[in-house]
mmCIF file of C-alpha atoms and ligand atoms in Angstrom:
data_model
loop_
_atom_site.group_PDB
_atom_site.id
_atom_site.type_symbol
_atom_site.label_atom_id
_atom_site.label_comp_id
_atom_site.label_asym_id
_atom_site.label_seq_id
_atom_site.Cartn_x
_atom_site.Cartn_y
_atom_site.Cartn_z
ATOM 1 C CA UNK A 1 26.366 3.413 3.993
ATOM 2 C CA UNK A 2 23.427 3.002 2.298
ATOM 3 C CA UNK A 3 23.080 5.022 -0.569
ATOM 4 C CA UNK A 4 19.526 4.960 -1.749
ATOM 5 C CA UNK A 5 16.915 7.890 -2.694
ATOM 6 C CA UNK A 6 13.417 8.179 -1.623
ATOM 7 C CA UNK A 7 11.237 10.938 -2.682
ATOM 8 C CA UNK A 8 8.918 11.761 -0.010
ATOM 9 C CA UNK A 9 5.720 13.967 -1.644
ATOM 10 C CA UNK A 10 4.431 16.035 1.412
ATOM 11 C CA UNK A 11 7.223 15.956 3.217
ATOM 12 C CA UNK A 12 6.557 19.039 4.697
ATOM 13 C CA UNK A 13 3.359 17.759 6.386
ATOM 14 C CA UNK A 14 3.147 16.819 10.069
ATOM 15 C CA UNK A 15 3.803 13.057 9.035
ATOM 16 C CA UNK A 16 5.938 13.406 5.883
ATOM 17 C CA UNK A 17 8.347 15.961 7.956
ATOM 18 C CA UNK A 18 8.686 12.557 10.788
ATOM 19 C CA UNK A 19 9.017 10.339 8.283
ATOM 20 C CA UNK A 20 12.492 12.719 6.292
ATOM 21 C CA UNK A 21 13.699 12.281 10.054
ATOM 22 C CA UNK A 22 13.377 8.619 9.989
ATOM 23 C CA UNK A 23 14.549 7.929 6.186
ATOM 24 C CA UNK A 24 17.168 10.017 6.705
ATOM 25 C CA UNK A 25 18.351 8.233 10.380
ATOM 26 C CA UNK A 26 18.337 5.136 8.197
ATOM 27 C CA UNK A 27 20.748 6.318 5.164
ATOM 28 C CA UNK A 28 18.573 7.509 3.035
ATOM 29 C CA UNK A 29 18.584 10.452 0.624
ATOM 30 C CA UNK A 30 15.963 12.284 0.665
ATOM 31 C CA UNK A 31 14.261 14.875 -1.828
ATOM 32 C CA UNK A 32 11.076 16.369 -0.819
ATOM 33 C CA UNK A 33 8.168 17.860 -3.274
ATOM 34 C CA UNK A 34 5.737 19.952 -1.454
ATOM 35 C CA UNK A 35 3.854 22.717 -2.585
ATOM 36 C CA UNK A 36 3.518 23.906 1.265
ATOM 37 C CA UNK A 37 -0.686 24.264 1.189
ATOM 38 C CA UNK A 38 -0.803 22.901 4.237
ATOM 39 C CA UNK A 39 2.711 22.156 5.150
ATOM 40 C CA UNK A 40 5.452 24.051 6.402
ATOM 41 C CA UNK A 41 9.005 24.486 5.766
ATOM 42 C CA UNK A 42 10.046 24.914 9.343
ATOM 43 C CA UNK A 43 9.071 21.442 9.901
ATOM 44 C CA UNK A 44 11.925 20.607 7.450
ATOM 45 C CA UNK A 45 14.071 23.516 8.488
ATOM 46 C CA UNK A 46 17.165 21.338 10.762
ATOM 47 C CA UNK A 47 17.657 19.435 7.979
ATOM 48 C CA UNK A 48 18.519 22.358 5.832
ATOM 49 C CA UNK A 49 22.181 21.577 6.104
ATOM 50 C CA UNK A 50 21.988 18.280 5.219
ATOM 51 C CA UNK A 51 23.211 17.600 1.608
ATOM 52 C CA UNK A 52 21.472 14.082 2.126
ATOM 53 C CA UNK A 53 18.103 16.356 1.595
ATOM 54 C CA UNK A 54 16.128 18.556 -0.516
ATOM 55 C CA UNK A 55 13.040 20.511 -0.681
ATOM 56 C CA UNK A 56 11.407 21.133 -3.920
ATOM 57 C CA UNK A 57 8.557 23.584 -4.106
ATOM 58 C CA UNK A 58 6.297 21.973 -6.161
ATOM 59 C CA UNK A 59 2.429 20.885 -7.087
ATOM 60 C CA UNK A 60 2.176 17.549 -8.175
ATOM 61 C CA UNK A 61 -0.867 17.460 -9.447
ATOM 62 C CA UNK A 62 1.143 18.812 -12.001
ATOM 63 C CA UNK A 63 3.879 16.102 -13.672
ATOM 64 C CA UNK A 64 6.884 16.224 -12.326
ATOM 65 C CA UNK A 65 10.215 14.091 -12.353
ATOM 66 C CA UNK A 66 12.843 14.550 -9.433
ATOM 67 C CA UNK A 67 15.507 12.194 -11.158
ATOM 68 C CA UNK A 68 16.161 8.221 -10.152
ATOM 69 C CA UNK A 69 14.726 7.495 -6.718
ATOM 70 C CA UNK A 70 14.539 4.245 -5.474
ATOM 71 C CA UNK A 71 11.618 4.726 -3.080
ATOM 72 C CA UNK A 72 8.402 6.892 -3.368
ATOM 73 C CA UNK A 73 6.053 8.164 0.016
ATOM 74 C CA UNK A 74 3.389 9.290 -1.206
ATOM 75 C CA UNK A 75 2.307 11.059 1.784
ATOM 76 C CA UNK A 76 0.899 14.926 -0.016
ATOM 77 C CA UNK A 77 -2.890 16.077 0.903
ATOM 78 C CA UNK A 78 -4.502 18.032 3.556
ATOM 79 C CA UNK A 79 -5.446 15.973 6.023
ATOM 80 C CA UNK A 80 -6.932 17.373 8.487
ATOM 81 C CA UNK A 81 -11.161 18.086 8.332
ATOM 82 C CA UNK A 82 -11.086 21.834 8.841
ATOM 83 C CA UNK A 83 -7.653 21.739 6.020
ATOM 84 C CA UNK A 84 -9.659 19.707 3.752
ATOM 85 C CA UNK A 85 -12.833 20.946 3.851
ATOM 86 C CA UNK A 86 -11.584 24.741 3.191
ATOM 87 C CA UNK A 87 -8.909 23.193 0.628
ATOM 88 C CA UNK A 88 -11.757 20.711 -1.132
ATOM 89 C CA UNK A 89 -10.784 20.796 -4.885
ATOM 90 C CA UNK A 90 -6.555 20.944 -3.608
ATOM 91 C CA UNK A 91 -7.478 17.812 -1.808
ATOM 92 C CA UNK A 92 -9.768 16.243 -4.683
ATOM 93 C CA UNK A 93 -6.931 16.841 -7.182
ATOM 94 C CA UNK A 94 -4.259 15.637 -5.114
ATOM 95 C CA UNK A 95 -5.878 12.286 -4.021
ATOM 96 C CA UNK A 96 -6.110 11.823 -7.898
ATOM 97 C CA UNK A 97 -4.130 13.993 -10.439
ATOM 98 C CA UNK A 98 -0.990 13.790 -7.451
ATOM 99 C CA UNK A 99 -1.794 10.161 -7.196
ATOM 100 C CA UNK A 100 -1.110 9.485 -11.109
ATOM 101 C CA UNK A 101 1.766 11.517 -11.140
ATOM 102 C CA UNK A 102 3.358 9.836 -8.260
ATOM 103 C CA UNK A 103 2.860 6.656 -9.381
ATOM 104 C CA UNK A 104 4.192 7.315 -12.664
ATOM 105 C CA UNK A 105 7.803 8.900 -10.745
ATOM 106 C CA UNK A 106 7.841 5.180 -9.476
ATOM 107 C CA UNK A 107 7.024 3.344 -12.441
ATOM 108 C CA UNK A 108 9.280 5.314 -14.734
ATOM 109 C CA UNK A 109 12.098 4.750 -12.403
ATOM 110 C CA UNK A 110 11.004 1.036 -11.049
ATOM 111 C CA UNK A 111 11.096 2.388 -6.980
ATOM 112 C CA UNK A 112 9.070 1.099 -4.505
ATOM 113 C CA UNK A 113 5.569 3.053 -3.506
ATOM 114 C CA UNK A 114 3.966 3.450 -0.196
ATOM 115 C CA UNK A 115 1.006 5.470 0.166
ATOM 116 C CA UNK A 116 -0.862 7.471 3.087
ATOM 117 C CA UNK A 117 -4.349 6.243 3.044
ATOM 118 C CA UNK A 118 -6.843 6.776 6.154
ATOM 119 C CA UNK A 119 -9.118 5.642 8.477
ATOM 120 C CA UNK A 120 -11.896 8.209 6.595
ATOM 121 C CA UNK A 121 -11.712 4.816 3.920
ATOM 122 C CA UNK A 122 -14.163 3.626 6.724
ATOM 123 C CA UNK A 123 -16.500 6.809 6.781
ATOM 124 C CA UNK A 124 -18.803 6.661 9.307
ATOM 125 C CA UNK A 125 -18.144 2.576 10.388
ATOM 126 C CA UNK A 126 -21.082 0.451 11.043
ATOM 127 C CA UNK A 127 -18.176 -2.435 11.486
ATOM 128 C CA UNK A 128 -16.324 -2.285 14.929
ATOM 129 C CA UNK A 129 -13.263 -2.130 15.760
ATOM 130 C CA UNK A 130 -12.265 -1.697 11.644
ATOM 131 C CA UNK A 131 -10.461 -4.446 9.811
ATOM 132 C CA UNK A 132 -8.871 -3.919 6.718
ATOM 133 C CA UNK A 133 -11.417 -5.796 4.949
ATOM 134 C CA UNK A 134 -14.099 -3.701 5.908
ATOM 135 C CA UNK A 135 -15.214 -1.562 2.702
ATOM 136 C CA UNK A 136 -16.660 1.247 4.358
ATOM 137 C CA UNK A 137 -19.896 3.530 5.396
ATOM 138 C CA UNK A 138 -18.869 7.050 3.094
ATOM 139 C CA UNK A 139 -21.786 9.499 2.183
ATOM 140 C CA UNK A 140 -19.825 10.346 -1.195
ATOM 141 C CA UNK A 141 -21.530 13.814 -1.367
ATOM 142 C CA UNK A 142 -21.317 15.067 2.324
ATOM 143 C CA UNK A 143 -18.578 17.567 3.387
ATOM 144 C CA UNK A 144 -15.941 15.169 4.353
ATOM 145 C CA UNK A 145 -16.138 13.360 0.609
ATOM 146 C CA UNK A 146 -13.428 15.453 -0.918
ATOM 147 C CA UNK A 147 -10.954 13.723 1.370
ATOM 148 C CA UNK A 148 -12.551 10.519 1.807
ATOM 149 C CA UNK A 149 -13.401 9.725 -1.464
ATOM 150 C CA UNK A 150 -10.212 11.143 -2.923
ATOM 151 C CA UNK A 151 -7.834 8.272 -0.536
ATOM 152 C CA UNK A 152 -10.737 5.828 -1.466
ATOM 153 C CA UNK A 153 -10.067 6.510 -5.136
ATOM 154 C CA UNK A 154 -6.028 7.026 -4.260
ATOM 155 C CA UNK A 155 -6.483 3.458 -3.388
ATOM 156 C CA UNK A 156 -7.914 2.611 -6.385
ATOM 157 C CA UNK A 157 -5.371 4.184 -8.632
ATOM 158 C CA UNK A 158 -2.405 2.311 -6.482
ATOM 159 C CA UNK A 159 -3.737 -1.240 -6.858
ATOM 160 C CA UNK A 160 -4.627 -0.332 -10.615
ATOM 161 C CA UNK A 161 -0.914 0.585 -10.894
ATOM 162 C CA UNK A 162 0.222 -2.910 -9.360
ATOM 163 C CA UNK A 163 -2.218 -5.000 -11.421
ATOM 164 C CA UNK A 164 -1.465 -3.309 -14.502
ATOM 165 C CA UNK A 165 2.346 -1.820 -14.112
ATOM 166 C CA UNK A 166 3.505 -4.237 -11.810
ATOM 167 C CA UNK A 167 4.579 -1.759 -9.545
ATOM 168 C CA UNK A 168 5.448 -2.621 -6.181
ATOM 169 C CA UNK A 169 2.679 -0.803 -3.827
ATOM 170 C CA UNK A 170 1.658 -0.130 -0.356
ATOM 171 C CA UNK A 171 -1.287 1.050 1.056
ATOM 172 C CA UNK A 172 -0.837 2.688 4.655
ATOM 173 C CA UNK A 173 -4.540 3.160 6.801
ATOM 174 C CA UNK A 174 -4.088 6.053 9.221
ATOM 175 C CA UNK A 175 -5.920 6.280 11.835
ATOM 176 C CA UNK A 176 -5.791 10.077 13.963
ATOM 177 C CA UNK A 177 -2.196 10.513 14.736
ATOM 178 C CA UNK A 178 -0.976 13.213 17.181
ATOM 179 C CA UNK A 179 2.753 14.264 18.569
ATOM 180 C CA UNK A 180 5.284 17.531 17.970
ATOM 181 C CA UNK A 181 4.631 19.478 14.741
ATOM 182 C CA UNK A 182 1.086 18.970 14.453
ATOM 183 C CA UNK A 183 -0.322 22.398 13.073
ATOM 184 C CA UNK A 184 -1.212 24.224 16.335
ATOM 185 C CA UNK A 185 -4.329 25.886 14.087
ATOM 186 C CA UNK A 186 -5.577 22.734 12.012
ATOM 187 C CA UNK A 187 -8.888 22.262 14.227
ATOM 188 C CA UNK A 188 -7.522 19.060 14.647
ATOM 189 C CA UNK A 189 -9.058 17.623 18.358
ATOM 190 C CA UNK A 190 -5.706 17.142 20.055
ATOM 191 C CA UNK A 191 -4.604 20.569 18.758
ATOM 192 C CA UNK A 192 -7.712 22.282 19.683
ATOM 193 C CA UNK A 193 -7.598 20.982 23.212
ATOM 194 C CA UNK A 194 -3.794 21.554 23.874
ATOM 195 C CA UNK A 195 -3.638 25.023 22.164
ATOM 196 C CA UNK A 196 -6.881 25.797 24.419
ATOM 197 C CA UNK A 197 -5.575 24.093 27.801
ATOM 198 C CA UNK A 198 -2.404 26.111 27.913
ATOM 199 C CA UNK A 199 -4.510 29.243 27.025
ATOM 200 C CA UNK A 200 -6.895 28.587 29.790
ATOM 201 C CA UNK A 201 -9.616 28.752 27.253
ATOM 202 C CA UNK A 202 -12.546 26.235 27.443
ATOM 203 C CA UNK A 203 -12.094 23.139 25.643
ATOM 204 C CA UNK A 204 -14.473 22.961 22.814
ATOM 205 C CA UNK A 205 -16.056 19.367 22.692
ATOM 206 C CA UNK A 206 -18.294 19.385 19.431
ATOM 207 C CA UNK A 207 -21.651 17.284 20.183
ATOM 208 C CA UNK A 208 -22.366 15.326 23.481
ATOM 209 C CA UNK A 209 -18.401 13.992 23.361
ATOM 210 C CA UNK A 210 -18.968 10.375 23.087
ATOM 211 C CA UNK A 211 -17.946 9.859 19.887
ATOM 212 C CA UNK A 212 -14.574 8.545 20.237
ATOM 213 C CA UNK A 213 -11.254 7.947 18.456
ATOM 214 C CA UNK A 214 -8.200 6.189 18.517
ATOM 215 C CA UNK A 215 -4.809 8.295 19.141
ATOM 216 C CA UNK A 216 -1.571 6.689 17.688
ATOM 217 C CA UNK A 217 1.865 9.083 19.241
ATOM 218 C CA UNK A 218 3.773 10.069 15.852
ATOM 219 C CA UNK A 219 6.866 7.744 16.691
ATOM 220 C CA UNK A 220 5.117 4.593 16.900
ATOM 221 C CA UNK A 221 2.886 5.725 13.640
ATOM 222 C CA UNK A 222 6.379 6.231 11.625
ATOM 223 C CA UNK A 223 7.569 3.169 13.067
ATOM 224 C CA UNK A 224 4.988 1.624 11.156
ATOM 225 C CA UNK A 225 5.373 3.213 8.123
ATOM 226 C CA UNK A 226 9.303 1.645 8.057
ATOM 227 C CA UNK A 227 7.840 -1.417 8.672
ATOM 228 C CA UNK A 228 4.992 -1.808 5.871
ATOM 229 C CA UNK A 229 7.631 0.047 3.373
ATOM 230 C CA UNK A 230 10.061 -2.932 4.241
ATOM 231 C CA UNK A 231 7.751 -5.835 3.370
ATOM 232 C CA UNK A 232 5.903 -6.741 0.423
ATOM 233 C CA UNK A 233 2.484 -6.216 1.360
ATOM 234 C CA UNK A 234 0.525 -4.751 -1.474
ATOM 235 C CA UNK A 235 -2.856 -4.664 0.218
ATOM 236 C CA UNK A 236 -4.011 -1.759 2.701
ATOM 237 C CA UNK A 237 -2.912 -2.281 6.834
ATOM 238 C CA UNK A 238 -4.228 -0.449 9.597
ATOM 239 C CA UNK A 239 -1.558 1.380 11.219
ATOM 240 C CA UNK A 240 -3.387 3.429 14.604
ATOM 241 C CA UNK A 241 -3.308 2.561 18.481
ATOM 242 C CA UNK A 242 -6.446 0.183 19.171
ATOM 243 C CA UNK A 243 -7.095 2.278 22.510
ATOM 244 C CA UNK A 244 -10.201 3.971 22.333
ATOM 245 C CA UNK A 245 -11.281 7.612 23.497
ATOM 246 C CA UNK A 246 -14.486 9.294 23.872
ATOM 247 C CA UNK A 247 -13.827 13.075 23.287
ATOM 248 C CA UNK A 248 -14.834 13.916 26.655
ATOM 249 C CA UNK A 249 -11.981 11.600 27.846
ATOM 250 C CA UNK A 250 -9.396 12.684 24.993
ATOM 251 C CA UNK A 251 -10.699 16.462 27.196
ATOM 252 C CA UNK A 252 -9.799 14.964 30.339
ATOM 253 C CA UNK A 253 -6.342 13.390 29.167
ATOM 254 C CA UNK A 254 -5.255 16.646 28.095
ATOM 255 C CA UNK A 255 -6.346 18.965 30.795
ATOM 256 C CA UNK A 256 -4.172 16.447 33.009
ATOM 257 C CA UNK A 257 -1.473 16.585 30.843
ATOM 258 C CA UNK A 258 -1.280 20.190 30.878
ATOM 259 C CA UNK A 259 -2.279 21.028 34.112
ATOM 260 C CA UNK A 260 -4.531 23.563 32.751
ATOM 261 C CA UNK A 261 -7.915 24.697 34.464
ATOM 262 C CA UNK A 262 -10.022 25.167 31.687
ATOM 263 C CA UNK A 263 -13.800 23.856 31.509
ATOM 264 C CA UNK A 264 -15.628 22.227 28.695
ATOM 265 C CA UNK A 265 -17.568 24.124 26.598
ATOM 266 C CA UNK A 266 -20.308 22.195 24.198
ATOM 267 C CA UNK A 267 -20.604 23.229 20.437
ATOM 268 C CA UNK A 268 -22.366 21.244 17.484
ATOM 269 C CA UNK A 269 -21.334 18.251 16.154
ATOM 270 C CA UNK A 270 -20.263 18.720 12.316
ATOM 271 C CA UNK A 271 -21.988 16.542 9.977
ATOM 272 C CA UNK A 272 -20.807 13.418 8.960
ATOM 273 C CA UNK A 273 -18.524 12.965 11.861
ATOM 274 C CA UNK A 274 -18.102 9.491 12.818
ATOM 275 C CA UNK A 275 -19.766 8.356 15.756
ATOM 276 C CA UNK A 276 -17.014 6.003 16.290
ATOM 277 C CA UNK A 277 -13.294 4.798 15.073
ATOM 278 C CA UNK A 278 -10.966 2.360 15.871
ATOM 279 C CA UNK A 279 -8.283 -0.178 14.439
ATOM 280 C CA UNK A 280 -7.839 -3.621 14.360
ATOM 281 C CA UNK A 281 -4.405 -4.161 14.050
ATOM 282 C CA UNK A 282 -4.337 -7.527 14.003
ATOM 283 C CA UNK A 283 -2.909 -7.672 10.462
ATOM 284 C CA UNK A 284 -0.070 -5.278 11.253
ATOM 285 C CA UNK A 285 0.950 -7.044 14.511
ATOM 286 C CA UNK A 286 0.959 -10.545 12.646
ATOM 287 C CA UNK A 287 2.254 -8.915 9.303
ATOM 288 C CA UNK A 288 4.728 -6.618 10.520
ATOM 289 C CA UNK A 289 5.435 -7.271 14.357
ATOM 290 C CA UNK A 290 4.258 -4.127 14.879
ATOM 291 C CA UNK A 291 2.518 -2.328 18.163
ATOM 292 C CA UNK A 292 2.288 0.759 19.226
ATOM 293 C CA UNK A 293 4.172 1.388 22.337
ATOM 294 C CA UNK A 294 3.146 5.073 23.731
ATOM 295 C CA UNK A 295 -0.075 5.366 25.240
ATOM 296 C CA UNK A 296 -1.971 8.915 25.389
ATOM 297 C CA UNK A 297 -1.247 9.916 28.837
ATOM 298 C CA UNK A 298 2.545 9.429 28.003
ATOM 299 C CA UNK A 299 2.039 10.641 24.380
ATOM 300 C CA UNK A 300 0.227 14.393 25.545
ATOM 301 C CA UNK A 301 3.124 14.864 28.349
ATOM 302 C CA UNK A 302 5.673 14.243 25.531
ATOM 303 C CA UNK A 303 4.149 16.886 23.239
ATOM 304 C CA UNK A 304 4.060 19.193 25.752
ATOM 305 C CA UNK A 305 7.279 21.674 24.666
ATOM 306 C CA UNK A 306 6.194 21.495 21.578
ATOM 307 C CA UNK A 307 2.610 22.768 22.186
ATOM 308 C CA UNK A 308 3.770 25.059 24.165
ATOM 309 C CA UNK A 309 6.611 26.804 21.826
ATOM 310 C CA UNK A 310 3.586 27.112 18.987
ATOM 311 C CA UNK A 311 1.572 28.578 21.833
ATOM 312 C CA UNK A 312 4.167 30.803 22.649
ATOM 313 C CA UNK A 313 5.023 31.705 19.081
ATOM 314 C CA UNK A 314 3.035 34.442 17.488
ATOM 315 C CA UNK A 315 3.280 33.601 13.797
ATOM 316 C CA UNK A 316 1.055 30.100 14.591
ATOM 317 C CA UNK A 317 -0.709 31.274 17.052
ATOM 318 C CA UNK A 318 -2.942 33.635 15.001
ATOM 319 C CA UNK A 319 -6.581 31.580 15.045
HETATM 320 N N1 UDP B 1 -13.557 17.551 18.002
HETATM 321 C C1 UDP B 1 -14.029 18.221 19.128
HETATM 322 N N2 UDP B 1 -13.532 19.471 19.384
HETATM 323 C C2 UDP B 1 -12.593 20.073 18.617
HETATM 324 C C3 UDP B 1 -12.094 19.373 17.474
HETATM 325 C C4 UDP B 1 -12.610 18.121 17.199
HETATM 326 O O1 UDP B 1 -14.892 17.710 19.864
HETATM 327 O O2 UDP B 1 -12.190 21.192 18.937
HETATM 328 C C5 UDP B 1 -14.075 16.196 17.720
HETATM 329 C C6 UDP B 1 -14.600 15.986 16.312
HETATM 330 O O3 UDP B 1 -15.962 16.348 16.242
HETATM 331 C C7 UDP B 1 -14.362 14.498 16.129
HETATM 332 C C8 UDP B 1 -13.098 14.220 16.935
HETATM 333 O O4 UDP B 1 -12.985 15.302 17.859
HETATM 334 O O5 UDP B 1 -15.425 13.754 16.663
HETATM 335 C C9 UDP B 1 -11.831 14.109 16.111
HETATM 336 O O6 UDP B 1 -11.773 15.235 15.280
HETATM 337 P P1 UDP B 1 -10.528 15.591 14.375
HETATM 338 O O7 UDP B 1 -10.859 16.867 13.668
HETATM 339 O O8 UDP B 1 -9.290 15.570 15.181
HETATM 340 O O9 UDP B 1 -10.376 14.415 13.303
HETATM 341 P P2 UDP B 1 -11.324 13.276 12.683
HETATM 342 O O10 UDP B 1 -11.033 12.073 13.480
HETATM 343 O O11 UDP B 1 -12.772 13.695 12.803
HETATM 344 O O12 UDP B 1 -10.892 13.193 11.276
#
C-alpha cells in the first residue's frame, strides 16, 4: 500500500475534485486546502468517509502548512472567464501570493510540485495549433489579464523556484476541459449550452460562432495530469484534445447529445476572446505516451446525468 501524502490546493474545483478521485484510486492520502470561492464541497462530499482524505477550509494566499506531504497540486484559482473576471483580485492574488505559498509547502517539506497552468498562457494565438514553445499573444490590461497574466506569472514563480530551490516542478497547460461536476452556472460554453439544451432555452453563441476551441473529456485530462506528475519534466506540456470546434459546432454537438430542440440565439462576442485555440500535443504524446481517448460526441452523452441532476437541482440551478 502506498502510503504517501499529496496536498491538492483547489481540490474542491471541477479538476482538483477529479484529480482527489484519482490520487486517492492510486494510494494516496490526500488533504485538500480550499477556501471554496469557486469550489464546492459537494464535489468532495463521497469521500467524506474516507480517513485517507481531508478538507481544510483555507485561503492560501495566506501561509499555511498542512504537515509533511510528499506531493503538492497546485491546482487553486477561478478558472473559468465569467469566475475570474467577477473574482479579478481573488484570482490575481492566488496566481501569485497562493503560488509562493505553495511552493514554499513543497520546498519546506522537499515534495514534488505540479501546477495547473492554461491555454490563456497563449492569449489570443497568432501561432497555430499552440506548441509549448510558443510565448504568447496576451493584452496584459484587457479583462481576461487577471487570469492570464496571473498563470503567466504562476509560471514564472515555479521555474524561479526550480532554478533557485531546486525544487522539483511541473507545469501543466490546460486547454478547455469539460465532463461531470463542471459548475452548471460558470458561463463556461459547454455549461451554457447543456444547462440551456435541457431547458429548451436558446443556445447563446457569443459573436458569429467561428471562433473555436478544443474540448478535452475530464478523464483523459486527469489522465494526463498522473502522467506529467510521474515524470521529471520541469518545463510546461500541453495537456487538451487537438480536435477542433467552432462554437456553432460545439452548439450542434450538444443539441445532439441532448436531444433538445432549442435554436441559436446570437449575442456579442466579449473582448479579448480568442479567435482561435488548439494544442499541439506532440510533446505530451512523445513525453508521456499520452492521448486523449474520448471524443466530444462520446464525451457530451457521458455528461449527460450529470447535467441533468444540476438541472434538476434547485440550489445550482439559480442563474
Ligand atoms: N461562448 C459562447 N456562448 C456561451 C459561452 C461561451 O459562444 O454561452 C464562447 C466564448 O465566447 C468562447 C468559447 O465559447 O469563444 C469558449 O468560452 P468559455 O467561456 O467556455 O472559455 P474560454 O475558452 O473562452 O476560456
Amino acid at each position: 500500500m502506498n502510503k504517501l501524502r499529496a496536498l491538492v490546493t483547489g481540490g474542491a474545483g471541477f479538476l482538483g475534485s477529479h484529480l482527489c478521485d484519482a490520487l486517492l484510486g492510486e494510494g494516496w492520502s490526500v488533504v485538500v486546502v480550499d477556501n471554496l470561492l469557486t469550489g464546492r464541497a459537494a464535489n468532495l462530499a463521497h469521500l467524506q468517509n474516507d480517513s485517507r482524505f481531508e478538507l481544510i477550509n483555507k485561503d492560501i494566499c495566506e501561509p499555511f502548512d498542512p504537515g509533511k506531504v510528499d506531493f503538492v497540486f497546485h491546482f487553486a484559482s477561478p478558472a473559468s472567464p465569467v469566475d475570474y473576471m467577477m473574482h479579478g483580485i481573488p484570482t490575481l492574488k492566488v496566481g501569485s501570493l497562493g503560488t509562493f505559498h505553495a511552493l514554499d509547502v513543497a520546498h519546506k517539506y522537499g515534495a514534488k510540485y505540479l501546477v495547473s497552468s492554461t491555454s490563456e498562457c497563449y492569449g489570443d494565438p497568432l501561432e497555430h495549433p499552440q506548441k509549448e514553445t510558443y510565448w504568447g499573444n496576451v493584452n496584459s490590461i484587457g479583462p481576461r489579464s487577471v487570469y492570464d497574466e496571473a498563470k503567466r506569472f504562476t509560471e514564472a514563480v515555479t521555474m524561479a523556484y526550480h532554478r533557485y530551490h531546486k525544487v522539483d516542478t511541473r507545469i501543466v497547460r490546460i486547454f478547455n476541459t469539460y465532463g461531470p461536476r463542471l459548475q452548471l452556472n460558470d458561463g463556461r460554453v459547454i455549461s451554457n449550452f447543456m444547462k440551456q439544451a435541457l431547458r429548451s432555452e436558446p443556445l447563446t453563441v457569443y459573436g458569429t460562432g467561428n471562433q473555436t476551441r478544443s474540448f478535452c473529456y475530464v478523464s483523459d485530462e486527469v489522465d494526463g495530469f498522473l502522467r506529467l506528475a510521474k515524470s521529471s519534466e520541469h518545463l510546461p506540456v500541453n495537456i487538451g484534445n487537438p480536435n477542433e470546434f467552432t462554437i456553432l459546432e460545439c452548439a450542434q454537438q450538444v443539441i445532439k447529445a441532448t436531444g433538445s430542440k432549442s435554436k441559436i440565439a446570437y449575442e456579442p462576442l466579449p473582448q479579448d476572446d480568442p479567435k482561435q485555440r488548439r494544442p499541439d500535443i506532440t510533446k505530451a504524446r512523445q513525453l508521456l505516451g499520452w492521448e486523449p481517448k474520448i471524443q466530444l460526441e462520446e464525451g457530451l452523452r457521458l455528461s449527460l446525468d450529470y447535467f441533468k441532476n444540476a438541472v434538476a437541482d434547485k440550489s445550482t440551478a439559480t442563474r
